[in-house]
PDB file of C-alpha atoms in Angstrom:
ATOM      1  CA  GLN V  10    -112.335  -2.007  11.575  1.00 80.00           C
ATOM      2  CA  VAL V  11    -115.564  -1.442  13.509  1.00 91.00           C
ATOM      3  CA  GLN V  12    -117.767  -3.801  15.469  1.00 94.00           C
ATOM      4  CA  LEU V  13    -121.178  -2.875  16.871  1.00 95.00           C
ATOM      5  CA  VAL V  14    -122.662  -4.711  19.834  1.00 95.00           C
ATOM      6  CA  GLU V  15    -126.362  -4.193  20.556  1.00 95.00           C
ATOM      7  CA  SER V  16    -128.345  -4.915  23.687  1.00 95.00           C
ATOM      8  CA  GLY V  17    -131.685  -4.095  25.271  1.00 95.00           C
ATOM      9  CA  GLY V  18    -134.210  -5.800  23.032  1.00 96.00           C
ATOM     10  CA  GLY V  19    -136.975  -7.935  24.405  1.00 97.00           C
ATOM     11  CA  LEU V  20    -140.693  -8.383  24.898  1.00 97.00           C
ATOM     12  CA  VAL V  21    -142.771  -5.497  26.177  1.00 98.00           C
ATOM     13  CA  GLN V  22    -146.456  -4.704  26.442  1.00 97.00           C
ATOM     14  CA  ALA V  23    -147.969  -1.953  24.316  1.00 98.00           C
ATOM     15  CA  GLY V  24    -147.484   1.390  26.004  1.00 98.00           C
ATOM     16  CA  GLY V  25    -144.312   0.262  27.706  1.00 98.00           C
ATOM     17  CA  SER V  26    -140.705   1.287  27.231  1.00 98.00           C
ATOM     18  CA  LEU V  27    -137.377  -0.194  26.264  1.00 98.00           C
ATOM     19  CA  ARG V  28    -133.897   1.230  25.997  1.00 98.00           C
ATOM     20  CA  LEU V  29    -131.541  -0.083  23.344  1.00 98.00           C
ATOM     21  CA  SER V  30    -127.785   0.319  23.573  1.00 98.00           C
ATOM     22  CA  CYS V  31    -125.086  -0.098  20.970  1.00 97.00           C
ATOM     23  CA  ALA V  32    -121.408  -0.040  21.818  1.00 96.00           C
ATOM     24  CA  ALA V  33    -119.002   0.650  18.983  1.00 94.00           C
ATOM     25  CA  PHE V  34    -115.485  -0.722  18.945  1.00 93.00           C
ATOM     26  CA  GLY V  35    -113.469   1.469  16.625  1.00 88.00           C
ATOM     27  CA  SER V  36    -113.650   5.049  15.403  1.00 85.00           C
ATOM     28  CA  ILE V  37    -117.083   6.070  14.147  1.00 88.00           C
ATOM     29  CA  ASN V  38    -118.959   9.216  13.172  1.00 90.00           C
ATOM     30  CA  THR V  39    -122.712   9.205  12.611  1.00 94.00           C
ATOM     31  CA  MET V  40    -124.601   6.483  14.476  1.00 95.00           C
ATOM     32  CA  GLY V  41    -128.199   5.421  14.426  1.00 96.00           C
ATOM     33  CA  TRP V  42    -130.865   2.781  14.466  1.00 98.00           C
ATOM     34  CA  TYR V  43    -132.793   1.080  11.696  1.00 98.00           C
ATOM     35  CA  ARG V  44    -135.494  -1.536  11.978  1.00 98.00           C
ATOM     36  CA  GLN V  45    -136.908  -4.288   9.828  1.00 98.00           C
ATOM     37  CA  ALA V  46    -140.200  -6.075  10.346  1.00 96.00           C
ATOM     38  CA  PRO V  47    -140.910  -9.429   8.685  1.00 88.00           C
ATOM     39  CA  GLY V  48    -141.600  -8.996   4.986  1.00 91.00           C
ATOM     40  CA  LYS V  49    -140.697  -5.312   5.018  1.00 95.00           C
ATOM     41  CA  GLN V  50    -137.665  -3.247   4.089  1.00 96.00           C
ATOM     42  CA  ARG V  51    -135.153  -1.957   6.588  1.00 96.00           C
ATOM     43  CA  ASP V  52    -136.159   1.599   7.494  1.00 97.00           C
ATOM     44  CA  LEU V  53    -134.448   4.396   9.356  1.00 97.00           C
ATOM     45  CA  VAL V  54    -135.584   4.979  12.923  1.00 98.00           C
ATOM     46  CA  ALA V  55    -133.184   7.678  14.095  1.00 98.00           C
ATOM     47  CA  THR V  56    -129.655   8.942  13.544  1.00 97.00           C
ATOM     48  CA  ILE V  57    -127.305  11.163  15.492  1.00 96.00           C
ATOM     49  CA  THR V  58    -124.102  12.833  14.350  1.00 93.00           C
ATOM     50  CA  SER V  59    -120.949  13.171  16.386  1.00 89.00           C
ATOM     51  CA  GLY V  60    -122.016  16.754  17.092  1.00 90.00           C
ATOM     52  CA  GLY V  61    -125.414  15.704  18.416  1.00 93.00           C
ATOM     53  CA  SER V  62    -127.666  16.555  15.476  1.00 96.00           C
ATOM     54  CA  THR V  63    -130.582  14.117  15.324  1.00 97.00           C
ATOM     55  CA  ASP V  64    -133.044  12.896  12.738  1.00 97.00           C
ATOM     56  CA  TYR V  65    -136.136  10.757  13.326  1.00 98.00           C
ATOM     57  CA  ALA V  66    -138.607   8.851  11.269  1.00 97.00           C
ATOM     58  CA  ASP V  67    -142.035  10.464  11.413  1.00 97.00           C
ATOM     59  CA  SER V  68    -143.497   7.305  12.911  1.00 97.00           C
ATOM     60  CA  VAL V  69    -141.379   7.582  16.069  1.00 98.00           C
ATOM     61  CA  LYS V  70    -141.187  11.338  16.639  1.00 97.00           C
ATOM     62  CA  GLY V  71    -142.300  12.231  20.129  1.00 97.00           C
ATOM     63  CA  ARG V  72    -141.914   8.652  21.343  1.00 98.00           C
ATOM     64  CA  PHE V  73    -138.285   7.687  20.712  1.00 98.00           C
ATOM     65  CA  THR V  74    -135.138   9.556  21.692  1.00 98.00           C
ATOM     66  CA  ILE V  75    -131.677   8.861  20.349  1.00 98.00           C
ATOM     67  CA  SER V  76    -128.586   9.897  22.280  1.00 97.00           C
ATOM     68  CA  ARG V  77    -124.909   9.084  22.412  1.00 95.00           C
ATOM     69  CA  ASP V  78    -122.026   9.060  24.809  1.00 93.00           C
ATOM     70  CA  ASN V  79    -118.941   9.868  22.781  1.00 87.00           C
ATOM     71  CA  ALA V  80    -116.592   8.964  25.614  1.00 89.00           C
ATOM     72  CA  LYS V  81    -118.071   5.462  25.686  1.00 90.00           C
ATOM     73  CA  ASN V  82    -118.583   5.253  21.912  1.00 90.00           C
ATOM     74  CA  THR V  83    -122.145   4.194  22.602  1.00 94.00           C
ATOM     75  CA  VAL V  84    -125.506   5.148  21.121  1.00 96.00           C
ATOM     76  CA  TYR V  85    -128.842   4.694  22.864  1.00 97.00           C
ATOM     77  CA  LEU V  86    -132.439   4.563  21.760  1.00 98.00           C
ATOM     78  CA  GLN V  87    -135.034   5.259  24.419  1.00 98.00           C
ATOM     79  CA  MET V  88    -138.361   3.917  23.181  1.00 98.00           C
ATOM     80  CA  ASN V  89    -141.510   5.022  24.982  1.00 98.00           C
ATOM     81  CA  SER V  90    -145.202   4.476  24.293  1.00 98.00           C
ATOM     82  CA  LEU V  91    -144.394   1.409  22.268  1.00 98.00           C
ATOM     83  CA  LYS V  92    -146.935   0.118  19.775  1.00 97.00           C
ATOM     84  CA  PRO V  93    -147.337  -3.343  18.248  1.00 97.00           C
ATOM     85  CA  GLU V  94    -146.270  -1.880  14.899  1.00 96.00           C
ATOM     86  CA  ASP V  95    -142.880  -1.097  16.452  1.00 97.00           C
ATOM     87  CA  THR V  96    -142.177  -4.831  16.531  1.00 97.00           C
ATOM     88  CA  ALA V  97    -139.067  -5.443  14.450  1.00 98.00           C
ATOM     89  CA  VAL V  98    -135.428  -6.351  14.523  1.00 97.00           C
ATOM     90  CA  TYR V  99    -133.555  -3.183  15.405  1.00 98.00           C
ATOM     91  CA  TYR V 100    -130.116  -2.728  13.875  1.00 97.00           C
ATOM     92  CA  CYS V 101    -127.413  -0.419  15.130  1.00 97.00           C
ATOM     93  CA  TYR V 102    -125.740   1.596  12.386  1.00 96.00           C
ATOM     94  CA  ALA V 103    -122.490   3.515  12.240  1.00 95.00           C
ATOM     95  CA  LYS V 104    -120.610   5.381   9.550  1.00 93.00           C
ATOM     96  CA  ALA V 105    -116.853   5.690   9.664  1.00 89.00           C
ATOM     97  CA  GLY V 106    -114.208   7.329   7.514  1.00 83.00           C
ATOM     98  CA  LEU V 107    -114.280   9.467   4.409  1.00 83.00           C
ATOM     99  CA  ARG V 108    -113.502   8.700   0.775  1.00 87.00           C
ATOM    100  CA  PRO V 109    -114.755   6.106   1.192  1.00 88.00           C
ATOM    101  CA  ALA V 110    -117.161   6.336   4.060  1.00 89.00           C
ATOM    102  CA  ILE V 111    -117.959   2.865   5.321  1.00 92.00           C
ATOM    103  CA  ASN V 112    -121.248   1.734   6.791  1.00 94.00           C
ATOM    104  CA  TYR V 113    -121.293  -0.770   9.637  1.00 95.00           C
ATOM    105  CA  TRP V 114    -124.197  -2.769  11.015  1.00 96.00           C
ATOM    106  CA  GLY V 115    -124.843  -4.641  14.192  1.00 96.00           C
ATOM    107  CA  LYS V 116    -126.355  -8.101  14.199  1.00 96.00           C
ATOM    108  CA  GLY V 117    -129.714  -6.782  15.356  1.00 96.00           C
ATOM    109  CA  THR V 118    -131.794  -7.068  18.500  1.00 96.00           C
ATOM    110  CA  LEU V 119    -135.425  -8.149  18.456  1.00 97.00           C
ATOM    111  CA  VAL V 120    -138.087  -5.895  19.929  1.00 98.00           C
ATOM    112  CA  THR V 121    -141.526  -7.444  20.311  1.00 98.00           C
ATOM    113  CA  VAL V 122    -144.463  -5.328  21.446  1.00 98.00           C
ATOM    114  CA  SER V 123    -147.550  -7.253  22.476  1.00 97.00           C
ATOM    115  CA  SER V 124    -151.100  -5.948  22.230  1.00 91.00           C
TER     116      SER V 124
END
């Protein structure tokens, strides 16, 4: 029903910035980003509802900004002041439907922050 296509990952020096994009094909509601570093669990980075309400992990508050363009069905993650500990595979997330609500995941895009 829904496919998520991520882009924008890459290699960046500490203190630099990257902007991730995720285009959704299909009807979706809440969207967001999660990340998973090697040997660690997949953790929430940020989410945004269709109405624009946002939620951030404490570790990224003040540095990352999530936004969405509903007309384009696309969510963005602007990442500033990147730290080596931000290195992870970043996964786009979307929730669609009700009863049941279905979670969708992108394939992931790698962000590597060098010291």
